[in-house]
Amino acid sequence: VDAQLAVAAGKAPRFAHGALAGLLVPHAGLVYSGPVAAIAWSVIRQEPPSTIVIAGTNHWTPTFRGVGVWSSGSWRTPLGDVSVDAGLARRIEALGPPFRSELDGHRPEHSIEVQLPFIVRVAPKARIVPLLVSPRTVADTIRAGEWLGRLLAGLRASGERLILVASSDLAHYPDEPLARQVDAEI
């Protein structure tokens, strides 16, 4: 991660103070997508947020639907722990379905986990709100995105230093019929 960030440092675009509201970052594994992810995370280093709401896809739990919120504690990485912003997580859960408290679905997943070493390095004091997004319920996901966007925009307008990060590679495991169905709905 450190070597990837060092190479990426000169490649990251500059943004005006407070202008960056979100990032789309790949999660194919550090050896594969790390160089591209490092460029995106280098942008955050310019103005570290206090909270990173990070949405990752659910690859492994086929029965999971909606948006699972990990609402307390911390996530451990080899570079240090990353604390969860429990207050913001509760506010997101309070938006109601499709948001719900979910820990078990997060456990086998990697889409958020692979981003954490970058967070430790570029925003070591930042807290996270991990969101596990089911690719099987497109309408719910779109509605959830709208609600979440309004909540986060309001918080940013009131001076909160937060950013939304989507960990990409959101549909590489569905079978072809499901992938076509989801693509058609989008």
Protein backbone atom coordinates (compact mmCIF):
# COMPACT_ATOMS: atom_id res chain seq x y z
CA VAL A 1 0.00 0.00 0.00
CA ASP A 2 2.75 2.48 0.91
CA ALA A 3 4.64 1.81 -2.33
CA GLN A 4 1.44 2.15 -4.37
CA LEU A 5 0.58 5.43 -2.66
CA ALA A 6 4.10 6.76 -3.24
CA VAL A 7 3.84 6.05 -6.99
CA ALA A 8 0.33 7.51 -7.12
CA ALA A 9 1.17 10.73 -5.27
CA GLY A 10 2.01 12.74 -8.36
CA LYS A 11 -0.88 11.34 -10.40
CA ALA A 12 -3.81 12.32 -8.17
CA PRO A 13 -5.92 15.20 -9.47
CA ARG A 14 -6.36 18.29 -7.28
CA PHE A 15 -9.77 19.47 -6.10
CA ALA A 16 -10.94 22.75 -4.61
CA HIS A 17 -11.35 22.74 -0.83
CA GLY A 18 -14.47 20.77 0.11
CA ALA A 19 -15.36 19.91 -3.50
CA LEU A 20 -14.78 16.17 -3.36
CA ALA A 21 -17.94 14.37 -2.21
CA GLY A 22 -17.27 10.84 -3.43
CA LEU A 23 -14.97 8.34 -5.07
CA LEU A 24 -15.34 5.14 -7.04
CA VAL A 25 -12.44 2.84 -6.13
CA PRO A 26 -11.66 -0.66 -7.50
CA HIS A 27 -11.29 -3.66 -5.21
CA ALA A 28 -9.95 -6.50 -7.33
CA GLY A 29 -7.15 -7.08 -4.82
CA LEU A 30 -4.13 -4.92 -4.08
CA VAL A 31 -1.89 -6.71 -6.56
CA TYR A 32 -4.41 -6.10 -9.37
CA SER A 33 -6.26 -2.87 -8.64
CA GLY A 34 -3.99 -1.35 -5.99
CA PRO A 35 -2.21 1.09 -8.32
CA VAL A 36 -5.52 2.57 -9.52
CA ALA A 37 -7.03 2.55 -6.02
CA ALA A 38 -3.92 4.33 -4.72
CA ILE A 39 -4.51 7.22 -7.12
CA ALA A 40 -8.08 7.61 -5.88
CA TRP A 41 -7.06 7.37 -2.23
CA SER A 42 -4.26 9.90 -2.81
CA VAL A 43 -6.97 12.44 -3.58
CA ILE A 44 -8.37 11.96 -0.06
CA ARG A 45 -4.93 12.58 1.44
CA GLN A 46 -5.20 16.19 0.22
CA GLU A 47 -8.12 16.86 2.57
CA PRO A 48 -8.74 13.91 4.91
CA PRO A 49 -12.37 13.52 5.94
CA SER A 50 -13.48 12.74 9.46
CA THR A 51 -15.81 9.98 8.22
CA ILE A 52 -15.77 7.76 5.14
CA VAL A 53 -19.06 6.08 4.24
CA ILE A 54 -17.86 3.11 2.23
CA ALA A 55 -20.23 1.00 0.15
CA GLY A 56 -19.12 -2.39 -1.07
CA THR A 57 -20.94 -5.08 -2.98
CA ASN A 58 -22.16 -8.35 -1.55
CA HIS A 59 -20.48 -11.12 -3.55
CA TRP A 60 -20.94 -14.09 -1.23
CA THR A 61 -24.34 -14.12 0.47
CA PRO A 62 -26.96 -14.89 -2.21
CA THR A 63 -29.94 -14.51 0.13
CA PHE A 64 -28.87 -11.08 1.35
CA ARG A 65 -31.08 -8.20 0.17
CA GLY A 66 -30.87 -4.47 0.77
CA VAL A 67 -28.08 -2.43 2.32
CA GLY A 68 -26.41 -3.87 5.41
CA VAL A 69 -24.98 -1.34 7.85
CA TRP A 70 -22.10 -2.27 10.18
CA SER A 71 -22.95 0.06 13.02
CA SER A 72 -20.33 -0.17 15.77
CA GLY A 73 -16.86 -1.25 16.81
CA SER A 74 -13.87 -1.25 14.51
CA TRP A 75 -12.34 -3.16 11.63
CA ARG A 76 -8.84 -4.58 12.11
CA THR A 77 -6.15 -4.30 9.44
CA PRO A 78 -2.45 -5.22 9.47
CA LEU A 79 -1.76 -1.47 9.56
CA GLY A 80 -4.11 -0.65 12.46
CA ASP A 81 -7.77 -0.57 13.37
CA VAL A 82 -10.38 1.65 11.70
CA SER A 83 -13.23 2.75 13.97
CA VAL A 84 -16.86 2.80 12.89
CA ASP A 85 -18.77 6.09 13.18
CA ALA A 86 -21.61 4.60 15.24
CA GLY A 87 -23.64 7.80 15.32
CA LEU A 88 -23.76 8.17 11.55
CA ALA A 89 -24.34 4.44 11.13
CA ARG A 90 -27.43 4.70 13.37
CA ARG A 91 -28.69 7.67 11.34
CA ILE A 92 -28.32 5.66 8.14
CA GLU A 93 -30.11 2.65 9.67
CA ALA A 94 -32.90 5.01 10.75
CA LEU A 95 -33.61 5.75 7.07
CA GLY A 96 -35.38 2.38 7.16
CA PRO A 97 -35.59 -0.36 4.54
CA PRO A 98 -33.58 -1.23 2.55
CA PHE A 99 -31.04 -0.12 5.21
CA ARG A 100 -30.66 -2.56 8.08
CA SER A 101 -28.12 -3.64 10.64
CA GLU A 102 -26.05 -6.46 9.18
CA LEU A 103 -22.87 -8.05 10.45
CA ASP A 104 -22.93 -11.61 9.11
CA GLY A 105 -23.10 -10.60 5.45
CA HIS A 106 -20.01 -8.42 5.86
CA ARG A 107 -17.83 -11.17 7.34
CA PRO A 108 -16.98 -13.18 4.16
CA GLU A 109 -16.84 -10.06 1.99
CA HIS A 110 -13.70 -8.33 0.66
CA SER A 111 -14.97 -5.27 -1.21
CA ILE A 112 -14.65 -2.94 1.79
CA GLU A 113 -11.84 -4.77 3.56
CA VAL A 114 -9.35 -4.27 0.70
CA GLN A 115 -9.82 -0.47 0.97
CA LEU A 116 -9.00 -0.23 4.68
CA PRO A 117 -5.18 -0.19 4.44
CA PHE A 118 -5.46 2.85 2.17
CA ILE A 119 -7.75 4.57 4.69
CA VAL A 120 -5.27 3.89 7.50
CA ARG A 121 -2.52 5.55 5.47
CA VAL A 122 -4.30 8.54 3.89
CA ALA A 123 -6.83 9.40 6.63
CA PRO A 124 -5.62 7.69 9.82
CA LYS A 125 -8.07 9.54 12.08
CA ALA A 126 -11.10 8.93 9.87
CA ARG A 127 -13.93 6.70 10.99
CA ILE A 128 -15.94 4.56 8.59
CA VAL A 129 -19.52 3.47 8.03
CA PRO A 130 -19.38 0.18 6.09
CA LEU A 131 -22.39 -0.49 3.87
CA LEU A 132 -22.88 -3.88 2.21
CA VAL A 133 -24.97 -3.44 -0.95
CA SER A 134 -26.90 -6.28 -2.56
CA PRO A 135 -26.69 -6.18 -6.37
CA ARG A 136 -29.89 -8.25 -6.54
CA THR A 137 -32.32 -5.50 -5.60
CA VAL A 138 -31.67 -2.68 -8.04
CA ALA A 139 -34.77 -0.63 -7.21
CA ASP A 140 -33.96 -0.76 -3.49
CA THR A 141 -30.35 0.14 -4.20
CA ILE A 142 -31.33 3.16 -6.30
CA ARG A 143 -33.82 4.34 -3.64
CA ALA A 144 -31.22 3.78 -0.92
CA GLY A 145 -28.70 5.80 -2.91
CA GLU A 146 -31.11 8.72 -3.18
CA TRP A 147 -31.89 8.69 0.55
CA LEU A 148 -28.26 8.29 1.52
CA GLY A 149 -27.25 11.05 -0.89
CA ARG A 150 -29.73 13.49 0.67
CA LEU A 151 -28.58 12.63 4.20
CA LEU A 152 -24.87 12.97 3.38
CA ALA A 153 -25.40 16.17 1.35
CA GLY A 154 -27.21 17.71 4.30
CA LEU A 155 -24.43 16.73 6.69
CA ARG A 156 -21.77 18.11 4.34
CA ALA A 157 -23.74 21.36 3.99
CA SER A 158 -23.73 21.68 7.78
CA GLY A 159 -19.93 21.39 7.84
CA GLU A 160 -19.37 17.66 8.37
CA ARG A 161 -16.16 16.47 6.73
CA LEU A 162 -17.31 13.22 5.16
CA ILE A 163 -17.07 11.44 1.84
CA LEU A 164 -18.85 8.55 0.15
CA VAL A 165 -16.64 5.87 -1.37
CA ALA A 166 -18.03 3.10 -3.58
CA SER A 167 -15.81 0.05 -3.85
CA SER A 168 -16.34 -1.06 -7.45
CA ASP A 169 -16.42 -4.41 -9.23
CA LEU A 170 -20.04 -4.63 -8.29
CA ALA A 171 -21.20 -7.42 -10.58
CA HIS A 172 -18.49 -9.92 -11.43
CA TYR A 173 -20.08 -12.98 -9.85
CA PRO A 174 -23.74 -13.09 -10.94
CA ASP A 175 -24.64 -15.59 -13.62
CA GLU A 176 -25.31 -14.20 -17.09
CA PRO A 177 -29.15 -14.10 -16.87
CA LEU A 178 -29.04 -12.17 -13.58
CA ALA A 179 -26.33 -9.82 -14.90
CA ARG A 180 -28.45 -9.08 -17.99
CA GLN A 181 -31.54 -8.48 -15.82
CA VAL A 182 -29.69 -6.08 -13.52
CA ASP A 183 -28.08 -4.27 -16.47
CA ALA A 184 -31.50 -3.84 -18.11
CA GLU A 185 -32.98 -2.38 -14.91
CA ILE A 186 -30.13 0.08 -14.56
